[in-house]
Amino acid sequence: MEDSINGRRCGSARGGIEENVLAILDATDSKDTQDANDDRIAFIEAVRAASIDRDDGAPPTNKMYEAVFQIMRGGKSLELIMESFRLLNELDERFPRAYLSNTGASGSSELAVVEEAWSPFVFNLDITYGEKESAGKSSGGTFDSSVFHLLIQDLVEIVNEKGLQTLEIRSLGKMLLFQYLVNVLEGDLVPRNKAYKETMNWMLLRESLLSMLLSSRRVNYKSLMKDCLSIMCGLCQFSSELSGPKPSDSSVANPSQNVNPAIAIAIPEVRSSTCTAIQKLLTIIMELDVSRKKADAQGCTTRVDGVRTPLVEIILDELTYDRDMLSQFLEPSVRTRRSNGPTEDDGTFTGVLKGFSNITSTKNITKKISIDVVQILLAHAFQAYLSIPPSQQEAEGIFDSKDKVRSDSLVEICENVISAFSNLKRINE
């Protein structure tokens, strides 16, 4: 009885806070004025004060969550987007939707899921896409698989944009939106996957946001994964260019007067963090694939789980038919910064193997790509190299940065492959 009274009091208190805080936004609506933006910032600060800054802070109501999320999605100033992005991540860290709780002195843990918690994702097979789109607009713009893929396709276009002039607030906002959604997917999957490994209860992972996202019939899974690979390669290439020498007359060094200085400063960091987010997404997908393989072997999966090609197989298939992607996929990880002289850009298989020539550089690579994936990629690249007839190797582009044909012998290549796998083995011991 006392708990019931306390629960009603808590709900009443949250309702009062919601009414007072949302009142800050009532007068702004969709206005894009400085006063309206100041009100939105005040709203964000009020939510943070009520839920984050207080030791006994309670999670925001779903309407408050949706309002913050909508500010991030529709914000037209860098300050609004960054502040709402930061608040949403702080709230997810303080009030996780899924977590492991200790159930006894034995130290065993049990998965706890807050079913009523707000989520940016909505997966409902009972409504049509048009109905979902309308519902999404009225509920703060929640995501399903098809809307998520549209965001990925937008990122592909953004990654291909050149120069500061073409990158707007909207582009940065989409990259930060993607980062937040990946954080949500990871925060939901990691505790579920740990619980699955302890209990082997496949339902825990079947109900994960990532599993529902990937198994949806509203999205072409292979196309989605190929777009993700394209984004990762493009962003990694951008990140590696940042570490190289920058010409004094470049647009980055001397941005146009038409470019907002705040955007120019934010671009490198936001792109770099987006690259990390896409790698994180691919990593958790591969972790889900590993667990699903175990569930398949035990006969726990059904037609509800759908048929999905493991991500590693899609990556290998893409690398087989796209040699440019192979060098982009591995090159950013093996490229090193040099203090003297220009950076040598060697995207050949020999250049990739040089990145595994010692323990230090090998460790740096395995911080970005897991050892298992690296081994698969190296083995596949070696197989592709061997498939090229010696008479055609010159025509296949085995050149150095000065366009001189390399004289690497097959014996040397084999020795470098052996050395690479030896270093990987030493790190894994």
Coordinates of C-alpha atoms in Angstrom, one line a residue:
M1 CA 0.0 0.0 0.0
E2 CA 2.8 2.4 0.9
D3 CA 4.7 1.6 -2.3
S4 CA 1.5 2.3 -4.3
I5 CA 1.1 5.7 -2.6
N6 CA 4.8 6.5 -3.2
G7 CA 4.5 5.4 -6.8
R8 CA 1.5 7.7 -7.3
R9 CA 3.4 10.6 -5.6
C10 CA 6.4 10.0 -7.8
G11 CA 4.2 9.9 -11.0
S12 CA 2.4 13.1 -9.9
A13 CA 5.8 14.8 -9.2
R14 CA 7.1 13.8 -12.7
G15 CA 3.9 15.0 -14.3
G16 CA 4.3 18.4 -12.6
I17 CA 7.9 18.7 -13.7
E18 CA 6.9 17.7 -17.3
E19 CA 4.2 20.4 -17.3
N20 CA 6.5 23.1 -16.1
V21 CA 9.4 22.1 -18.3
L22 CA 7.4 21.6 -21.5
A23 CA 5.8 25.0 -20.9
I24 CA 9.2 26.5 -21.8
L25 CA 8.7 25.2 -25.4
D26 CA 5.0 26.0 -25.8
A27 CA 5.6 29.5 -27.1
T28 CA 8.4 28.5 -29.5
D29 CA 6.7 25.8 -31.7
S30 CA 8.7 25.7 -35.0
K31 CA 10.0 29.3 -34.8
D32 CA 13.6 29.8 -35.9
T33 CA 14.5 32.9 -34.0
Q34 CA 17.2 33.6 -31.4
D35 CA 14.6 33.9 -28.7
A36 CA 13.1 30.5 -29.7
N37 CA 16.5 28.9 -29.6
D38 CA 17.2 30.5 -26.2
D39 CA 14.0 28.9 -25.0
R40 CA 15.1 25.5 -26.3
I41 CA 18.5 25.8 -24.6
A42 CA 16.6 26.7 -21.4
F43 CA 14.5 23.6 -21.8
I44 CA 17.5 21.4 -22.3
E45 CA 19.1 22.9 -19.2
A46 CA 15.9 22.4 -17.2
V47 CA 15.8 18.7 -18.2
R48 CA 19.4 18.2 -17.2
A49 CA 18.9 19.9 -13.9
A50 CA 15.9 17.8 -13.0
S51 CA 17.3 14.4 -14.2
I52 CA 21.1 14.6 -14.3
D53 CA 22.4 17.2 -11.9
R54 CA 20.3 16.0 -8.9
D55 CA 21.4 12.8 -7.0
D56 CA 17.8 11.7 -6.7
G57 CA 16.9 12.8 -10.2
A58 CA 14.2 10.9 -12.0
P59 CA 14.2 10.0 -15.7
P60 CA 12.4 12.4 -18.0
T61 CA 8.9 11.6 -19.1
N62 CA 8.5 10.2 -22.7
K63 CA 7.2 13.6 -23.8
M64 CA 10.3 15.3 -22.5
Y65 CA 12.5 12.7 -24.1
E66 CA 10.7 13.2 -27.4
A67 CA 11.1 17.0 -27.2
V68 CA 14.9 16.7 -26.6
F69 CA 15.2 14.2 -29.5
Q70 CA 13.2 16.5 -31.8
I71 CA 15.4 19.4 -31.0
M72 CA 18.5 17.4 -32.0
R73 CA 16.8 16.2 -35.2
G74 CA 15.4 19.6 -36.2
G75 CA 18.0 21.9 -34.6
K76 CA 19.3 24.7 -36.9
S77 CA 22.1 25.8 -34.7
L78 CA 25.3 23.9 -33.7
E79 CA 24.7 24.7 -30.1
L80 CA 21.2 23.2 -30.0
I81 CA 22.3 20.1 -31.8
M82 CA 25.4 19.5 -29.6
E83 CA 23.6 20.2 -26.3
S84 CA 20.6 18.0 -27.1
F85 CA 23.0 15.2 -28.3
R86 CA 25.0 15.5 -25.2
L87 CA 21.9 15.4 -22.9
L88 CA 20.4 12.4 -24.7
N89 CA 23.7 10.4 -24.2
E90 CA 23.9 11.5 -20.5
L91 CA 20.3 10.4 -19.9
D92 CA 20.9 7.0 -21.5
E93 CA 24.0 6.5 -19.4
R94 CA 22.1 7.5 -16.2
F95 CA 18.9 5.6 -17.0
P96 CA 19.7 2.7 -19.3
R97 CA 16.8 0.9 -21.0
A98 CA 18.5 -2.5 -20.5
Y99 CA 21.1 -3.5 -17.9
L100 CA 22.4 -6.4 -15.9
S101 CA 21.4 -6.6 -12.2
N102 CA 22.9 -8.8 -9.5
T103 CA 20.4 -11.3 -8.3
G104 CA 22.2 -12.9 -5.4
A105 CA 25.4 -13.5 -3.4
S106 CA 26.7 -15.8 -6.1
G107 CA 27.3 -12.8 -8.3
S108 CA 25.0 -14.1 -11.0
S109 CA 23.3 -11.4 -13.1
E110 CA 19.9 -11.1 -14.7
L111 CA 18.8 -8.9 -17.6
A112 CA 16.5 -6.1 -16.6
V113 CA 14.6 -4.2 -19.3
V114 CA 12.6 -1.0 -18.6
E115 CA 9.7 -1.8 -20.9
E116 CA 8.1 1.6 -20.5
A117 CA 11.3 3.6 -21.3
W118 CA 11.2 5.9 -24.3
S119 CA 13.2 4.7 -27.4
P120 CA 14.0 6.5 -30.6
F121 CA 13.2 3.2 -32.4
V122 CA 9.7 1.9 -33.0
F123 CA 9.2 -1.5 -34.7
N124 CA 5.5 -2.3 -35.3
L125 CA 4.6 -4.9 -38.0
D126 CA 0.9 -4.1 -37.6
I127 CA 1.1 -0.7 -39.3
T128 CA 2.1 0.4 -42.8
Y129 CA 5.1 2.5 -43.6
G130 CA 2.9 5.5 -44.4
E131 CA 1.2 5.3 -41.0
K132 CA 4.5 4.8 -39.3
E133 CA 5.9 7.9 -41.1
S134 CA 3.0 10.0 -39.9
A135 CA 3.2 8.6 -36.4
G136 CA 6.9 9.3 -36.4
K137 CA 6.4 12.9 -37.2
S138 CA 3.9 13.4 -34.5
S139 CA 5.9 11.5 -31.9
G140 CA 9.2 13.2 -32.2
G141 CA 10.4 11.5 -35.3
T142 CA 11.0 7.9 -34.1
F143 CA 12.8 5.4 -36.3
D144 CA 12.0 2.1 -37.9
S145 CA 14.3 0.1 -40.2
S146 CA 13.3 2.0 -43.4
V147 CA 13.8 5.4 -41.9
F148 CA 17.2 4.3 -40.4
H149 CA 18.3 3.2 -43.9
L150 CA 17.3 6.6 -45.3
L151 CA 19.6 8.2 -42.8
I152 CA 22.4 5.9 -43.8
Q153 CA 21.8 6.8 -47.5
D154 CA 22.0 10.5 -46.5
L155 CA 25.3 9.8 -44.8
V156 CA 26.7 8.2 -47.9
E157 CA 26.0 11.5 -49.8
I158 CA 27.5 13.6 -47.0
V159 CA 30.7 11.5 -46.9
N160 CA 31.1 12.1 -50.6
E161 CA 30.8 15.8 -50.2
K162 CA 34.0 17.7 -50.8
G163 CA 35.0 21.0 -49.1
L164 CA 33.6 22.9 -46.2
Q165 CA 31.2 24.9 -48.3
T166 CA 28.9 21.9 -48.9
L167 CA 28.7 20.8 -45.3
E168 CA 25.9 22.5 -43.5
I169 CA 24.4 22.3 -40.0
R170 CA 22.0 19.8 -41.3
S171 CA 24.8 17.4 -42.4
L172 CA 26.5 17.6 -39.0
G173 CA 23.2 17.1 -37.3
K174 CA 22.6 13.9 -39.3
M175 CA 26.1 12.5 -38.3
L176 CA 25.4 13.2 -34.6
L177 CA 21.9 11.7 -34.9
F178 CA 23.5 8.6 -36.4
Q179 CA 26.1 8.5 -33.5
Y180 CA 23.3 8.7 -30.9
L181 CA 21.2 5.9 -32.6
V182 CA 24.3 3.6 -32.6
N183 CA 24.9 4.3 -28.9
V184 CA 21.2 3.3 -28.3
L185 CA 21.7 0.1 -30.3
E186 CA 24.9 -0.8 -28.5
G187 CA 23.5 0.1 -25.0
D188 CA 20.6 -2.3 -25.7
L189 CA 22.6 -5.2 -27.3
V190 CA 25.6 -5.4 -25.0
P191 CA 23.8 -6.4 -21.7
R192 CA 21.5 -8.7 -23.7
N193 CA 24.4 -10.5 -25.4
K194 CA 26.1 -11.0 -22.0
A195 CA 22.9 -12.4 -20.6
Y196 CA 22.5 -14.7 -23.6
K197 CA 26.0 -16.1 -23.2
E198 CA 25.1 -17.0 -19.6
T199 CA 21.6 -18.4 -20.2
M200 CA 21.6 -19.3 -24.0
N201 CA 18.1 -17.8 -24.1
W202 CA 17.9 -16.6 -27.7
M203 CA 14.7 -14.6 -26.9
L204 CA 16.9 -12.0 -25.2
L205 CA 18.7 -11.2 -28.4
R206 CA 15.7 -11.7 -30.7
E207 CA 14.0 -8.8 -28.8
S208 CA 17.0 -6.5 -29.1
L209 CA 16.6 -3.3 -31.1
L210 CA 19.5 -4.3 -33.4
S211 CA 18.0 -7.7 -34.2
M212 CA 14.6 -6.2 -35.0
L213 CA 16.2 -3.5 -37.1
L214 CA 18.2 -5.9 -39.2
S215 CA 15.4 -8.6 -39.5
S216 CA 12.8 -6.1 -40.8
R217 CA 11.4 -6.8 -44.2
R218 CA 11.2 -3.0 -44.8
V219 CA 14.9 -2.7 -45.5
N220 CA 17.3 -4.4 -47.9
Y221 CA 19.9 -5.8 -45.4
K222 CA 22.7 -6.3 -47.9
S223 CA 22.2 -2.8 -49.4
L224 CA 22.2 -1.3 -45.9
M225 CA 25.5 -3.1 -45.0
K226 CA 27.1 -2.0 -48.3
D227 CA 26.2 1.6 -47.6
C228 CA 27.7 1.3 -44.1
L229 CA 30.9 0.0 -45.6
S230 CA 31.0 2.8 -48.1
I231 CA 30.6 5.3 -45.2
M232 CA 33.3 3.7 -43.1
C233 CA 35.8 3.7 -46.0
G234 CA 35.1 7.3 -46.9
L235 CA 35.3 8.6 -43.3
C236 CA 38.4 6.5 -42.5
Q237 CA 40.0 8.0 -45.6
F238 CA 39.1 11.5 -44.4
S239 CA 40.5 10.8 -40.9
S240 CA 43.8 9.5 -42.4
E241 CA 44.1 12.6 -44.5
L242 CA 43.8 14.8 -41.4
S243 CA 46.9 13.1 -40.0
G244 CA 49.0 13.9 -43.1
P245 CA 50.6 17.2 -44.0
K246 CA 48.1 20.0 -44.8
P247 CA 49.0 22.5 -47.6
S248 CA 49.0 26.1 -46.4
D249 CA 46.7 27.2 -49.1
S250 CA 44.0 24.5 -48.6
S251 CA 40.4 25.3 -47.9
V252 CA 40.8 23.7 -44.5
A253 CA 43.6 26.0 -43.5
N254 CA 41.9 29.1 -45.0
P255 CA 38.1 28.4 -44.9
S256 CA 35.9 30.6 -47.1
Q257 CA 34.2 33.6 -45.5
N258 CA 30.9 31.9 -46.3
V259 CA 31.7 29.0 -43.9
N260 CA 30.6 29.2 -40.3
P261 CA 33.8 29.0 -38.3
A262 CA 32.1 26.9 -35.7
I263 CA 31.1 24.3 -38.4
A264 CA 34.7 24.4 -39.8
I265 CA 36.1 23.6 -36.3
A266 CA 33.5 20.9 -35.7
I267 CA 33.8 19.0 -39.0
P268 CA 37.0 17.0 -38.3
E269 CA 35.8 15.9 -34.8
V270 CA 32.3 15.0 -35.9
R271 CA 33.5 13.1 -39.0
S272 CA 36.1 11.2 -36.9
S273 CA 33.5 10.3 -34.2
T274 CA 31.0 9.2 -37.0
C275 CA 33.8 6.9 -38.3
T276 CA 34.1 5.4 -34.9
A277 CA 30.3 5.0 -34.7
I278 CA 30.1 3.2 -38.0
Q279 CA 32.8 0.8 -36.9
K280 CA 31.0 0.3 -33.6
L281 CA 27.8 -0.5 -35.5
L282 CA 29.6 -3.1 -37.7
T283 CA 31.2 -4.6 -34.6
I284 CA 28.0 -5.2 -32.7
I285 CA 26.4 -6.6 -35.9
M286 CA 29.2 -9.1 -36.1
E287 CA 28.8 -9.9 -32.4
L288 CA 25.1 -10.5 -33.0
D289 CA 26.0 -12.8 -35.9
V290 CA 28.2 -14.9 -33.7
S291 CA 25.5 -15.4 -31.1
R292 CA 22.9 -16.1 -33.8
K293 CA 25.2 -18.8 -35.3
K294 CA 25.2 -20.5 -31.9
A295 CA 21.5 -20.2 -31.6
D296 CA 21.1 -21.6 -35.1
A297 CA 23.3 -24.6 -34.2
Q298 CA 21.0 -25.3 -31.2
G299 CA 17.8 -24.9 -33.3
C300 CA 16.6 -21.9 -31.3
T301 CA 16.0 -19.6 -34.3
T302 CA 12.8 -19.6 -36.3
R303 CA 11.3 -17.8 -39.4
V304 CA 10.6 -14.8 -37.2
D305 CA 14.3 -14.2 -37.1
G306 CA 14.5 -13.9 -40.9
V307 CA 17.3 -15.1 -43.1
R308 CA 20.4 -12.9 -42.9
T309 CA 23.9 -13.2 -44.5
P310 CA 26.6 -12.8 -41.8
L311 CA 28.3 -9.4 -42.1
V312 CA 31.8 -10.9 -42.4
E313 CA 30.7 -12.7 -45.6
I314 CA 29.3 -9.5 -47.0
I315 CA 32.5 -7.7 -46.3
L316 CA 34.6 -10.4 -47.9
D317 CA 32.3 -10.5 -50.9
E318 CA 32.6 -6.7 -51.4
L319 CA 36.4 -6.8 -51.0
T320 CA 36.6 -9.6 -53.6
Y321 CA 35.0 -7.5 -56.3
D322 CA 36.1 -4.0 -55.3
R323 CA 39.9 -3.7 -55.0
D324 CA 39.6 0.1 -54.3
M325 CA 37.5 -0.7 -51.2
L326 CA 40.1 -3.3 -50.1
S327 CA 42.8 -0.7 -49.9
Q328 CA 40.5 1.8 -48.3
F329 CA 39.3 -0.7 -45.8
L330 CA 42.8 -1.6 -44.6
E331 CA 44.9 1.3 -45.5
P332 CA 43.7 3.8 -42.8
S333 CA 44.6 1.3 -40.1
V334 CA 48.1 0.6 -41.4
R335 CA 49.1 4.2 -42.3
T336 CA 51.4 5.8 -39.8
R337 CA 52.4 9.4 -39.2
R338 CA 55.9 10.4 -40.0
S339 CA 57.7 13.3 -38.4
N340 CA 60.0 14.0 -41.3
G341 CA 59.1 14.1 -45.0
P342 CA 55.8 13.5 -46.8
T343 CA 53.6 10.5 -45.9
E344 CA 53.9 7.6 -48.3
D345 CA 50.6 6.5 -49.5
D346 CA 51.0 2.7 -50.3
G347 CA 47.6 1.0 -50.9
T348 CA 49.1 -2.2 -52.3
F349 CA 48.9 -5.6 -50.6
T350 CA 52.6 -5.2 -49.8
G351 CA 51.9 -1.8 -48.2
V352 CA 49.1 -3.4 -46.1
L353 CA 51.5 -6.1 -44.9
K354 CA 54.0 -3.5 -43.7
G355 CA 51.5 -2.5 -41.1
F356 CA 51.9 -5.9 -39.5
S357 CA 55.7 -5.9 -39.7
N358 CA 56.1 -5.3 -35.9
I359 CA 54.1 -5.7 -32.7
T360 CA 53.5 -2.0 -32.1
S361 CA 51.8 -1.3 -35.4
T362 CA 49.9 -4.6 -35.3
K363 CA 48.5 -3.7 -31.9
N364 CA 47.4 -0.3 -33.2
I365 CA 45.5 -2.0 -36.0
T366 CA 43.8 -4.5 -33.7
K367 CA 42.5 -1.7 -31.6
K368 CA 40.3 -0.7 -34.5
I369 CA 39.6 -4.1 -36.1
S370 CA 39.3 -7.3 -34.1
I371 CA 42.0 -10.0 -34.5
D372 CA 39.5 -12.5 -36.0
V373 CA 38.4 -10.1 -38.7
V374 CA 41.9 -9.0 -39.5
Q375 CA 43.0 -12.6 -40.0
I376 CA 40.0 -13.3 -42.3
L377 CA 40.8 -10.1 -44.3
L378 CA 44.5 -10.9 -44.6
A379 CA 43.8 -14.4 -45.7
H380 CA 41.3 -13.3 -48.3
A381 CA 43.6 -10.6 -49.6
F382 CA 46.5 -13.1 -49.9
Q383 CA 44.2 -15.4 -51.8
A384 CA 43.2 -12.6 -54.1
Y385 CA 46.9 -11.7 -54.7
L386 CA 47.7 -15.3 -55.6
S387 CA 44.9 -15.4 -58.1
I388 CA 46.6 -12.7 -60.2
P389 CA 48.9 -14.3 -62.8
P390 CA 52.5 -13.1 -62.5
S391 CA 52.3 -11.8 -66.1
Q392 CA 49.4 -9.5 -65.2
Q393 CA 50.7 -8.2 -61.8
E394 CA 52.2 -5.2 -63.5
A395 CA 48.9 -4.4 -65.2
E396 CA 47.0 -4.9 -62.0
G397 CA 48.6 -1.9 -60.5
I398 CA 51.4 -3.2 -58.2
F399 CA 53.0 0.3 -58.1
D400 CA 54.5 2.5 -55.4
S401 CA 53.7 6.1 -54.8
K402 CA 56.1 7.2 -57.6
D403 CA 54.4 4.9 -60.2
K404 CA 57.3 2.6 -60.3
V405 CA 56.7 -1.1 -60.6
R406 CA 57.5 -3.0 -57.5
S407 CA 59.8 -5.9 -57.6
D408 CA 58.3 -7.8 -54.6
S409 CA 58.8 -11.5 -55.1
L410 CA 56.2 -14.1 -54.1
V411 CA 58.7 -15.4 -51.5
E412 CA 58.9 -12.0 -49.9
I413 CA 55.1 -11.7 -49.9
C414 CA 54.8 -15.1 -48.2
E415 CA 57.4 -14.1 -45.6
N416 CA 55.5 -10.9 -44.8
V417 CA 52.2 -12.8 -44.5
I418 CA 53.8 -15.3 -42.1
S419 CA 55.3 -12.4 -40.1
A420 CA 51.9 -10.7 -39.9
F421 CA 50.1 -13.8 -38.6
S422 CA 52.9 -14.5 -36.2
N423 CA 52.5 -11.0 -34.7
L424 CA 48.8 -11.4 -34.5
K425 CA 49.3 -14.7 -32.7
R426 CA 51.7 -13.1 -30.2
I427 CA 49.2 -10.4 -29.4
N428 CA 46.4 -12.9 -28.9
E429 CA 48.5 -15.0 -26.5

